[in-house]
Amino acid sequence: MAFLELDHVSLGFGPPNDRTEVLKDVNLQVQENEFVAIIGFSGSGKSTLVSLLAGLQQPEKGCVRMHGQPVTEPGPERGIMFQNYSLLPWLSVHGNIELAVKQVFPRYSRAERKAHVERYIEMVNLTPAADKKPSELSGGMRQRVSLARTLAMQPEVILLDEPLSALDALTRANLQDEIVRIWGEDRRTVVMITNDVDEALLMADRVVPLTMGPEATLADAFTIDLPRPRDRTLSNSDPDFKHLRNRITQYLIGLNEEAKALRVDERKEMPDVRPVDFYATRRTSFWERLRNNDTDAA
Amino acid sequence: MAFKYKLLKAIDVAGLQVFDPVVRLCYGEEPKLQLRRIGLFIVIPLLTLAAFVALWAYVGPRHKTKAGEVPSPAVVLQAGQDTWRFDAWEDTKAADYKRAGQDREQALAAVNARIEELEPQAEQAAAQLAEVEDAYRTQLMEQVKPLYDEYRQMRVDFRDESQRREAELEDRAAHLSGSVAEREAFLDALREHRQWEEGEKAELAAFKDQIGEIEDAKAPELEAARAQSNDLGQELQYLRKRRDQLTSDNLSLKLADAEQRLEQREQAFLQASSGEEALSLANQILAEEAAMERIETSTYAKPWTLPDQIMRSILCVFTGFVLASIIAIPIGILCGLNRVFMAAMTPLISLFKPVSPIVWLPIVFIIVGGFIPEPSDSALLDFFNAIPVLGAYDVNPAFLSSAITVALCSLWPTLVNTALGVAAIDKDHINVARVLRLGFWSRLVKIVVPSALPLIFAGLRISLGVGWMVLIAAELLSSSEGIGKFVWDMFNNGSSQTFAQMFVVVFVVGLIGLLLDRIMIVFQRLVSFDGAPTAL
Amino acid sequence: MKRLVTFCTSLLAAAASFAAPLEKTDLKFGFIKLTDCAPLVIAKEKGFFQDEGLSVEVVAQPNWKTLLDNVINGNLDGAHMLSGQPIAATIGIGTQAHVVTAFTMDLNGNGITVSNNIWEEMQQIDFDLDTPFPEHPISADALKPIVEEYLSKGDKLQMGMVFPVSTHNYELRYWLAASGINPGMYTKTDVGGRTDAEVELSVTPPPMMPTVLEAGNIQGYCVGEPWNQQAVSKGIGVPVVTNYDIWQNNPEKVFGVTKKWADANPHTHVAVVKALIRAGRWLDETDASGHYVNRDEAVRILSQPNYVGADYNVIKNSMTGYFYFQKTDKREMPDFNVFYKYYATYPWYSDGIWFLTQMRRWGQITEPKSAAWYAETAQKIYLPDVYLTAAQELLDEGLIEKDEIPWDTDGYKPATDAFIDGITYDAHDPIGYLNSHQIGNKDFVGTTAGN
Ligand SMILES: Nc1ncnc2c1ncn2[C@@H]1O[C@H](COP(=O)(O)OP(=O)(O)OP(=O)(O)O)[C@@H](O)[C@H]1O
Ligand SMILES: [Mg+2]
């Protein structure tokens, strides 16, 4: 029995006359302590998948199970990091994390709680900004707060929805190591959404591509059996690494072409729109414009 | 430097952004740009204001009704000063009542000196007024008398001529032959006579109007003499009252008198021979002691003056506002949380929202009256009067009715905005709460209310504005001491300053409204987390 | 010197208060902004209340109805009232509550003002009126043709008065009816009093009168001062007659309290009346040549914004022994305001009965009543005992003279015919008085027995 599983799950949105079937017949088994990366194109349904795992949404068909029990509601044991960060704008960085910590560890003393919160802020390098409000932070900083909040809850399953997409290469590398470290140390289970193949290869045990939507589903997984710790400096020279990367990339390109081919068929007649050259109009005189309009009309 | 930014931030939070360029200019930051901004956002508004005042000064005195003319800015300023002087005078009288010892003697000496100085002046002014008045009257009579005589002659002539013509016509009518032409001619003659009569009457009326105009013409000299005599008389009256407050009506002197009396009785009591007399004297001593206690705590009953009334109005609107918030915010939250509750409340809200204060007040009055059968002995009133600042302003049924009316009229914006703020809560924030498994109360306190707070405060701000507007009407109707009562009293006074005092009230109400709004803006900015600008 | 006098006074006052401990010393009285509130204001400002050990606040009220309500519901301890108000409240016209009075505040003091247009028309009709100094009193005879002209156009002349049971209502009605103009009857169903009216009367608060007149909603009004002088000084209208000419020395305002209050605070009530009597006396004090010596100061005080608040000149015009009928028509009227002379402050039963007859005459009292009922009702409302106790104390304290008070009266003034129509009023025969009028309800002895 899998630790966390999606069993023939389907989900769509909208009323019957205008429906998009986002996910169809999705199957996934995640083992305990496994690190799974899900990779796919934008809009294919990755976030939807994660929120199903978190229990924020219920499948229309099929079942989501954890420990063999159906997941009916979200909870702190499945900590989710939202793609849009979902920080509370009226709380500071510290306050946002503290709110979660207070709820998950109600027994902590004030000092313990403070230390705990500060540790995670430190982990994402935000100590100098601890008292700032989200509106005063950059996009990447917000993303880090959100990550810190999720990790600070120390959940059994960590669900990460593109956790590092907005970060510079260096910070990103650091946090990748940090996530892997936490996963390794505390032996947790991680499901991470990413659209960076290298990142998936560096971190995951298994990379599962999601096919193009609508009616997206999970394709066959690529098992990454590279030894850990993985050295990102080797990624350009290591043949196994390169091989896996090529396979996955090829697969994804294939998916994309397949999707394009599909789309050609249903291509619609496009209206003939000419882009307006604002710069030009601003410089032409009133009379010229009149003349232009005449010729346009003709 | 850090101070500069703190200052700028404070200005921003206080909603006083117009002064931002001034501060920046003081720090020498981009002087050209700052000067331009000062020009745009300070000088232009000031110029507009000046233009308004100039227009007012020009148009006002030219717009006349019989009830008076629109007061000019100078007259309004004068009325404002007089209103404040009235308050200052009453304060002085109250202070005089409590003066004792040397302080009292010094004040008395000053008052007496001033009286001595003013009395001859006042006499002179009165004499001059009488003279001017006489001169004016005789001059007017001289001017008008011949006109009246002429008028009377005209009327007599008119009457005689009219009677003559009518007799002639009557005679003609009596001798009318059967000829059609003659009868037609008679009709014409009668018509002509009527026309002539109308014309004469109009002429008479015009003549009389002329006389009236002369009579109604302004006599600036007379008015000046009157004003002068009046001012002196008023001040003398005030000084004489002060003298009373410092002598016969003075607290310390009354106490001394009472003490003296008490002593007399005590002496008499010691020497009382019969039991009856002793008992009676003992009783008198107790009564005298009670009287002394009463005198000690007594104060001068100062009448309500505008500054006190302003303060009471502010407290009243604040009471109503707190009441409105206590009602509106919880109901608004429930509406926002629960669609069924919202649906249940919608008809009630729509029904009561548009009801005017004038309708609410009598209803509220009856209800409040029901709770307070005996104002001199009411636990409810005692409760309110025990509240520190509020208690000093005499909470009575009229006050409570006004406050409740304010609440009833002003709670709607807060209610609607709260419901909206709660209902429109970001789905992501709810998801956070769900993942954390927050309970109902923590969800409410930690997620729902904070996220709705900016909208709630926007609603509160509108509510306070509405409340302030409604309050004046409520006070006027309930005759609860406050700005509304001041307006009604001054209107009822029908004095030459009445119009000007209304204008004073316009500015007082406007300024306080502005101030309240600014305060709410500060609150609104403090709770707004997204840095969204608040409206002007 | 003054200090010594006041010292003695307060000694005496204190001596009096030993015998009679006051039930209540902090009092709140209401008044309407009219010059005849003077006794209340003067008693406060001149310290007469203080001398009695009372701390009094006087508060302006917006209208007569609110004033009465505030007295009844206890927000006020007592108030400056229309003579008709305690009577009407006690017998249940309008608000029902037992209200009593032990002090008459003043005599006369009202006037009837018509608009400039009506005045001009009256002058057209009556040649003798068309001078700067027409002869007085002016009756409503010259108004009658105007009323008829209005009626022939299907219109009715509109006039204002201040309250349904106000002296002004009855005076205006009296003046109109004396010239054969029907001012309309009250009936069970017509509480507006417009049945059969040739001139329609409506209620307008005193301060609104000039404004409403100028706006043309009414063509005339009957009101107290300063609202007639206001019309003169602003040139809005012309006072044609004062109530002194309608009924010489007619009672005007009283000081009213609820029966409940009077029963609960008998000694305080006496103390209040004492202060009021002194105030009335102060207001009517004259020098050897008969000029009022204190009126100027009184006018000064009344013109303060928290009291009457009208301009000093306007109040002065009627308070100091003169009355302006037009800007140039200033006449001596020493008795226009009487606060103390002629036993003015005594609560006469006969005054109460006159108001009752008027209420019956115009139908506010819907059923015929017996003569005995009139007397009994007046005795329920007017409290000469309280008045006489107060007067006796003042006499003992040497503050008034013996001949200033009608000690041995039975409460009935002698019969008088000093009315504009010369009809005799004898309070002992209210039914006969009722029946002596042309217009209005008449009761016949046979039908009254039931009551
Ligand atoms: N609440 C919703 N109502 C309707 N359609 C939705 C809703 N949420 C998601 N969708 C649709 O489902 C599809 C998948 O959305 P999803 O957010 O899961 O994409 P994604 O793979 O996470 O994309 P990205 O990489 O851009 O985040 C999209 O086409 C979107 O339009
Ligand atoms: Mg997504």
CSV table of C-alpha atoms in Angstrom, one decimal, chain A residues 54-57 73-80 82 84-91 99-104 133 135-136 149 153, chain B residues 9 425-439 442 445-452 454 526-531:
chain,number,residue,atom,x,y,z
A,54,ALA,CA,-3.5,18.6,0.1
A,55,GLY,CA,-7.2,17.9,0.4
A,56,LEU,CA,-8.2,21.5,-0.5
A,57,GLN,CA,-10.1,20.1,-3.4
A,73,GLU,CA,-9.9,17.8,4.3
A,74,PRO,CA,-6.6,19.7,4.4
A,75,GLY,CA,-4.5,19.6,7.5
A,76,PRO,CA,-1.1,20.6,8.8
A,77,GLU,CA,0.3,17.1,8.4
A,78,ARG,CA,0.3,17.7,4.6
A,79,GLY,CA,2.0,21.1,4.5
A,80,ILE,CA,1.5,22.9,1.3
A,82,PHE,CA,1.2,27.7,-2.5
A,84,ASN,CA,1.1,32.3,-5.2
A,85,TYR,CA,2.6,32.3,-1.7
A,86,SER,CA,-0.8,33.1,0.1
A,87,LEU,CA,0.9,35.2,2.7
A,88,LEU,CA,-1.4,37.2,5.1
A,89,PRO,CA,-0.7,40.8,4.1
A,90,TRP,CA,-1.5,42.3,7.5
A,91,LEU,CA,1.2,40.1,9.3
A,99,LEU,CA,0.7,32.0,13.0
A,100,ALA,CA,1.4,28.6,11.5
A,101,VAL,CA,3.8,27.5,14.2
A,102,LYS,CA,1.4,28.5,17.0
A,103,GLN,CA,-1.3,26.4,15.4
A,104,VAL,CA,0.9,23.3,14.8
A,133,LYS,CA,5.0,43.2,5.7
A,135,SER,CA,3.8,44.2,0.5
A,136,GLU,CA,7.2,45.5,1.3
A,149,ARG,CA,6.2,28.8,6.7
A,153,MET,CA,5.2,23.4,10.2
B,9,LYS,CA,5.8,59.1,6.8
B,425,ILE,CA,-12.1,37.6,1.6
B,426,ASP,CA,-9.3,36.2,-0.6
B,427,LYS,CA,-9.7,32.4,-1.2
B,428,ASP,CA,-6.0,31.9,-0.6
B,429,HIS,CA,-6.3,33.2,2.9
B,430,ILE,CA,-9.1,30.8,3.6
B,431,ASN,CA,-7.0,28.0,2.2
B,432,VAL,CA,-4.2,28.9,4.7
B,433,ALA,CA,-6.8,28.7,7.5
B,434,ARG,CA,-8.0,25.4,6.2
B,435,VAL,CA,-4.5,23.9,6.0
B,436,LEU,CA,-3.8,25.1,9.5
B,437,ARG,CA,-7.2,23.8,10.7
B,438,LEU,CA,-8.0,27.1,12.5
B,439,GLY,CA,-11.1,26.9,14.6
B,442,SER,CA,-9.3,31.9,15.4
B,445,VAL,CA,-10.0,36.8,14.6
B,446,LYS,CA,-6.9,35.9,12.7
B,447,ILE,CA,-8.0,35.7,9.2
B,448,VAL,CA,-11.5,37.1,8.5
B,449,VAL,CA,-11.5,40.3,10.5
B,450,PRO,CA,-8.0,41.4,9.7
B,451,SER,CA,-8.5,40.9,6.0
B,452,ALA,CA,-11.8,42.8,6.1
B,454,PRO,CA,-9.6,48.1,5.6
B,526,LEU,CA,-3.0,52.3,10.0
B,527,VAL,CA,-5.1,49.2,9.3
B,528,SER,CA,-4.6,49.2,5.5
B,529,PHE,CA,-2.0,46.6,4.7
B,530,ASP,CA,-1.8,46.9,0.9
B,531,GLY,CA,-0.7,50.5,0.9
